Short mmCIF file of C-alpha atoms in Angstrom, two decimals:
data_model
loop_
_atom_site.label_atom_id
_atom_site.label_comp_id
_atom_site.label_asym_id
_atom_site.label_seq_id
_atom_site.Cartn_x
_atom_site.Cartn_y
_atom_site.Cartn_z
CA MET A 1 0.02 -0.37 0.47
CA TYR A 2 3.02 1.88 0.08
CA ASP A 3 4.10 3.52 -3.68
CA LYS A 4 8.45 4.12 -3.61
CA ASP A 5 7.29 6.42 -6.76
CA LEU A 6 5.10 9.14 -5.34
CA SER A 7 4.25 10.56 -8.76
CA MET A 8 0.54 10.81 -8.99
CA THR A 9 -0.25 12.72 -12.63
CA ASP A 10 -3.83 11.55 -12.65
CA CYS A 11 -4.13 13.20 -9.62
CA GLY A 12 -6.63 16.25 -8.73
CA ILE A 13 -6.29 18.72 -6.25
CA TRP A 14 -8.85 20.86 -5.32
CA LEU A 15 -7.92 24.11 -3.47
CA VAL A 16 -11.81 25.45 -2.09
CA ARG A 17 -10.43 28.58 -1.26
CA PRO A 18 -7.03 30.82 -2.66
CA GLU A 19 -5.93 30.73 1.56
CA SER A 20 -4.70 26.69 0.64
CA GLU A 21 -2.47 27.50 -2.52
CA ALA A 22 0.88 27.05 -0.87
CA LEU A 23 -0.14 23.88 1.30
CA ALA A 24 -1.57 22.32 -2.24
CA LEU A 25 1.53 23.55 -4.16
CA ALA A 26 3.47 20.87 -1.66
CA LEU A 27 1.94 18.75 -2.64
CA GLN A 28 1.84 18.81 -6.75
CA GLU A 29 5.20 18.93 -5.68
CA ARG A 30 5.80 15.99 -4.01
CA LEU A 31 2.62 13.78 -5.30
CA GLY A 32 1.59 15.53 -8.79
CA GLY A 33 -1.73 16.12 -10.29
CA VAL A 34 -2.92 18.95 -11.39
CA LEU A 35 -4.37 22.48 -9.36
CA TYR A 36 -7.47 23.44 -8.98
CA ARG A 37 -8.59 26.84 -8.95
CA PRO A 38 -12.01 27.23 -8.89
CA TRP A 39 -12.87 30.86 -6.93
CA LEU A 40 -11.00 32.25 -10.75
CA ASP A 41 -14.48 30.97 -12.29
CA THR A 42 -16.18 33.92 -10.87
CA ALA A 43 -19.90 33.11 -13.18
CA THR A 44 -20.30 28.77 -12.06
CA PRO A 45 -20.62 27.92 -8.66
CA GLN A 46 -17.85 25.61 -7.35
CA LYS A 47 -20.00 22.90 -6.82
CA GLU A 48 -20.82 22.63 -10.74
CA GLN A 49 -16.86 22.80 -11.58
CA PHE A 50 -16.68 20.01 -9.54
CA ALA A 51 -19.56 18.37 -11.16
CA ALA A 52 -17.83 18.74 -14.53
CA ALA A 53 -13.85 17.92 -13.67
CA TYR A 54 -15.45 14.86 -11.42
CA ARG A 55 -14.32 12.18 -13.80
CA ARG A 56 -11.55 13.81 -15.56
CA GLN A 57 -8.78 12.31 -12.92
CA SER A 58 -8.90 8.59 -11.34
CA GLN A 59 -7.83 10.26 -7.87
CA TRP A 60 -8.50 14.27 -5.94
CA ILE A 61 -7.13 15.49 -2.40
CA MET A 62 -9.91 17.75 -1.96
CA ILE A 63 -8.11 21.13 0.43
CA ALA A 64 -11.77 21.54 2.55
CA ALA A 65 -13.81 20.70 5.19
CA SER A 66 -15.50 17.91 5.12
CA GLY A 67 -18.81 19.02 4.95
CA ILE A 68 -18.15 21.25 1.51
CA VAL A 69 -16.70 18.36 -0.15
CA VAL A 70 -19.90 15.87 0.71
CA ARG A 71 -21.80 18.19 -0.55
CA PHE A 72 -19.79 18.22 -3.50
CA LEU A 73 -20.58 14.76 -4.55
CA GLU A 74 -24.19 15.09 -3.86
CA GLY A 75 -25.22 12.95 -6.39
CA LEU A 76 -22.09 12.06 -7.64
CA ALA A 77 -20.83 8.85 -6.89
CA GLN A 78 -22.21 5.44 -7.96
CA ASP A 79 -20.11 3.07 -8.12
CA LYS A 80 -17.54 1.43 -5.54
CA HIS A 81 -15.49 -0.29 -8.06
CA SER A 82 -15.46 3.15 -10.52
CA ASP A 83 -15.47 5.84 -8.82
CA PRO A 84 -12.45 8.35 -8.39
CA ALA A 85 -10.99 8.29 -4.98
CA VAL A 86 -10.97 11.17 -2.40
CA VAL A 87 -8.72 12.15 0.30
CA VAL A 88 -10.07 15.10 1.87
CA LEU A 89 -6.88 17.23 3.89
CA ASP A 90 -8.50 19.66 6.42
CA GLU A 91 -6.85 23.40 5.77
CA ALA A 92 -4.38 22.19 8.81
CA GLY A 93 -3.00 19.89 6.71
CA ARG A 94 -3.95 17.86 10.74
CA PHE A 95 -5.20 14.77 8.62
CA ALA A 96 -6.69 13.21 5.20
CA VAL A 97 -9.86 11.71 5.83
CA SER A 98 -9.76 8.69 2.95
CA LEU A 99 -13.73 9.82 1.87
CA LEU A 100 -14.56 7.52 -1.15
CA ALA A 101 -13.59 4.85 -3.01
CA GLY A 102 -11.16 3.11 -0.99
CA HIS A 103 -9.99 -0.10 -1.12
CA GLU A 104 -10.88 -0.22 -5.20
CA GLY A 105 -10.51 2.95 -6.03
CA GLY A 106 -7.06 3.61 -3.46
CA ALA A 107 -7.94 6.21 -1.38
CA ASN A 108 -6.79 4.49 1.49
CA ARG A 109 -3.44 4.79 0.08
CA LEU A 110 -3.57 8.23 -1.14
CA ALA A 111 -4.54 9.35 2.47
CA TYR A 112 -1.79 7.69 3.40
CA ARG A 113 0.49 9.61 0.59
CA VAL A 114 -0.81 13.11 1.93
CA ALA A 115 -0.38 12.07 5.17
CA ASN A 116 3.16 11.31 5.43
CA VAL A 117 3.41 14.60 2.84
CA THR A 118 2.23 17.22 5.39
CA GLY A 119 2.97 15.65 8.45
CA ALA A 120 -0.84 14.97 8.69
CA VAL A 121 -2.72 11.52 10.71
CA PRO A 122 -4.57 9.15 7.86
CA VAL A 123 -7.85 8.69 8.71
CA ILE A 124 -9.20 4.79 7.80
CA THR A 125 -12.67 4.14 8.42
CA THR A 126 -13.04 0.80 5.56
CA ALA A 127 -13.37 -2.40 7.41
CA THR A 128 -11.06 -4.44 6.91
CA GLU A 129 -8.46 -1.35 8.24
CA ALA A 130 -11.30 -0.98 11.57
CA LEU A 131 -10.65 -5.03 12.95
CA LYS A 132 -6.41 -4.57 11.94
CA PRO A 133 -5.61 -4.00 15.52
CA LEU A 134 -1.62 -4.22 15.38
CA VAL A 135 0.77 -1.18 14.31
CA VAL A 136 4.38 -2.50 14.19
CA GLY A 137 6.93 0.11 14.48
CA ILE A 138 10.45 -0.55 13.22
CA GLY A 139 12.98 1.67 13.24
CA CYS A 140 16.52 0.15 11.40
CA ARG A 141 19.72 0.71 10.05
CA LYS A 142 20.86 1.71 6.06
CA GLY A 143 20.10 -1.05 3.75
CA VAL A 144 18.94 -3.38 5.80
CA THR A 145 16.79 -6.13 3.28
CA ALA A 146 12.93 -7.02 3.42
CA GLU A 147 14.12 -10.31 4.14
CA GLN A 148 15.52 -8.80 6.85
CA ILE A 149 12.74 -6.62 7.62
CA ALA A 150 10.24 -9.70 7.48
CA ALA A 151 12.10 -11.72 8.99
CA ALA A 152 12.84 -9.23 12.51
CA VAL A 153 8.39 -8.40 12.34
CA HIS A 154 7.78 -12.47 12.43
CA LEU A 155 10.60 -12.61 15.10
CA ALA A 156 8.02 -9.94 17.28
CA LEU A 157 4.44 -10.68 15.93
CA GLY A 158 5.30 -14.60 17.14
CA GLU A 159 1.73 -16.46 16.48
CA ARG A 160 0.04 -13.24 15.55
CA PRO A 161 -0.24 -13.56 11.95
CA LEU A 162 0.71 -10.31 9.68
CA SER A 163 -2.66 -9.83 8.74
CA GLU A 164 -3.72 -8.07 12.17
CA VAL A 165 -0.93 -5.03 11.58
CA ARG A 166 -2.93 -1.86 10.06
CA GLU A 167 0.47 -0.19 9.74
CA ILE A 168 4.02 -0.16 9.28
CA VAL A 169 5.21 3.35 11.03
CA THR A 170 8.33 4.70 11.00
CA ILE A 171 10.80 7.95 11.28
CA ASP A 172 11.24 10.60 8.15
CA LEU A 173 15.27 9.42 8.19
CA LYS A 174 13.79 5.92 7.23
CA ALA A 175 10.73 6.92 4.73
CA ASN A 176 13.47 6.15 1.71
CA GLU A 177 14.55 3.06 2.53
CA PRO A 178 14.94 0.60 0.23
CA GLY A 179 14.61 -2.85 2.21
CA LEU A 180 10.97 -1.35 4.39
CA LEU A 181 9.62 0.24 0.78
CA ASP A 182 9.69 -3.87 -0.57
CA PHE A 183 8.74 -5.34 2.53
CA CYS A 184 5.45 -2.95 2.62
CA GLU A 185 4.82 -3.59 -1.36
CA VAL A 186 5.33 -7.21 -0.78
CA HIS A 187 2.78 -6.72 2.49
CA ASP A 188 0.12 -4.39 1.04
CA LEU A 189 0.74 -2.68 4.04
CA PRO A 190 0.44 0.72 4.57
CA LEU A 191 3.68 2.59 5.81
CA ARG A 192 3.17 5.90 7.65
CA VAL A 193 5.53 8.51 8.18
CA LEU A 194 5.99 10.23 11.21
CA ALA A 195 8.99 13.47 12.02
CA SER A 196 12.04 12.75 13.85
CA ALA A 197 10.25 16.14 15.64
CA THR A 198 7.66 14.84 16.19
CA VAL A 199 9.12 10.48 18.14
CA ALA A 200 11.42 13.67 20.34
CA ALA A 201 8.59 14.75 22.16
CA ARG A 202 7.59 12.14 22.61
CA PRO A 203 10.16 9.89 23.78
CA TRP A 204 8.32 6.97 25.54
CA VAL A 205 10.76 4.02 25.54
CA THR A 206 11.80 1.27 27.73
CA LYS A 207 14.88 1.61 27.15
CA ALA A 208 17.46 3.85 24.97
CA SER A 209 19.65 2.61 23.13
CA ASP A 210 22.69 4.83 22.45
CA TRP A 211 23.23 3.61 19.10
CA VAL A 212 20.56 5.30 18.06
CA GLN A 213 20.41 8.50 20.50
CA GLN A 214 24.06 9.32 18.72
CA ASN A 215 22.85 7.87 15.32
CA VAL A 216 19.99 9.15 14.76
CA GLY A 217 19.66 11.68 17.82
CA LEU A 218 16.18 10.22 19.38
CA PRO A 219 16.71 7.60 22.60
CA GLY A 220 14.60 4.87 20.19
CA VAL A 221 12.15 4.34 16.56
CA CYS A 222 10.62 1.12 17.50
CA GLU A 223 8.58 2.85 20.46
CA PRO A 224 7.12 5.74 20.17
CA CYS A 225 7.01 5.15 16.72
CA ALA A 226 4.34 2.55 17.74
CA LEU A 227 3.20 4.39 20.23
CA ILE A 228 2.15 7.61 18.81
CA ALA A 229 0.70 6.23 15.86
CA GLY A 230 -1.77 3.47 18.22
CA ALA A 231 -2.19 6.50 20.37
CA ARG A 232 -5.54 4.61 22.34
CA GLY A 233 -3.14 0.92 22.56
CA ARG A 234 -1.33 -0.80 24.41
CA LEU A 235 2.71 -1.55 23.59
CA ILE A 236 3.42 -5.79 23.78
CA VAL A 237 5.91 -6.20 22.35
CA PRO A 238 9.47 -3.75 23.36
CA LYS A 239 12.00 -3.47 21.00
CA THR A 240 12.86 -6.95 19.55
CA ALA A 241 15.89 -6.07 17.44
CA LEU A 242 16.88 -8.85 14.51
CA ASN A 243 19.57 -8.13 12.07
CA GLY A 244 19.95 -4.69 12.32
CA VAL A 245 15.96 -4.22 12.09
CA ALA A 246 14.05 -3.53 16.11
CA VAL A 247 10.58 -3.98 15.81
CA ALA A 248 8.10 -2.74 18.76
CA VAL A 249 4.39 -3.47 18.08
CA VAL A 250 1.27 -1.50 19.89
CA GLU A 251 -2.03 -3.78 20.49
CA ASP A 252 -5.61 -1.10 19.82
CA ASN A 253 -7.06 -1.06 23.01
CA ILE A 254 -10.82 -1.53 22.64
#
């Protein structure tokens, strides 16, 4: 669920207000896509403009309040297998909500991509993800392979299957680690990337690592990443290290 190539030529970025332009340009720089500035057409209401553009793109990032987006979508959605993916991003860049065509259209995947660019929290409400109670935090040394990561994850999970994992979480310094990206791609797992500053502000570790502190500037990676992403959960597997990969597991408290 995490793509190495972030470029998206078939994505529309819809701005409701010019005040969102800086955020939209940051998204376009990283993800590509086409910017829509509907206020330039003063003669046509935005809802009508969006209805006319809706089928032009296979994916939409809409920077607006969710209520506005719901009204814009009125009468447009037809079938989950053909509807464009729609992700709603608030103007402050806090939440990236997968609103329409989560699985089939790729809105869940898109929400993570938007979140990883902006620092937003990805909001996924599809039933399949809701039933996955585990969040896995990962820290790794440079150049580790997907196989090394898989071995460490399976060791940490024990008898729990990989199918119970909702997301993999790491810090921005590891966001482009090839082995980590390959592991997520092979197992169709979303990769959530946290800013190092966010992790530094919540340095929750059972035991600080001198090596990580020296090389990354943090007392730990996998435990705080898992705990931040799984905010309502509890740490069921503290840092477990194997061959250059450190893994921690948080389970939702339901």
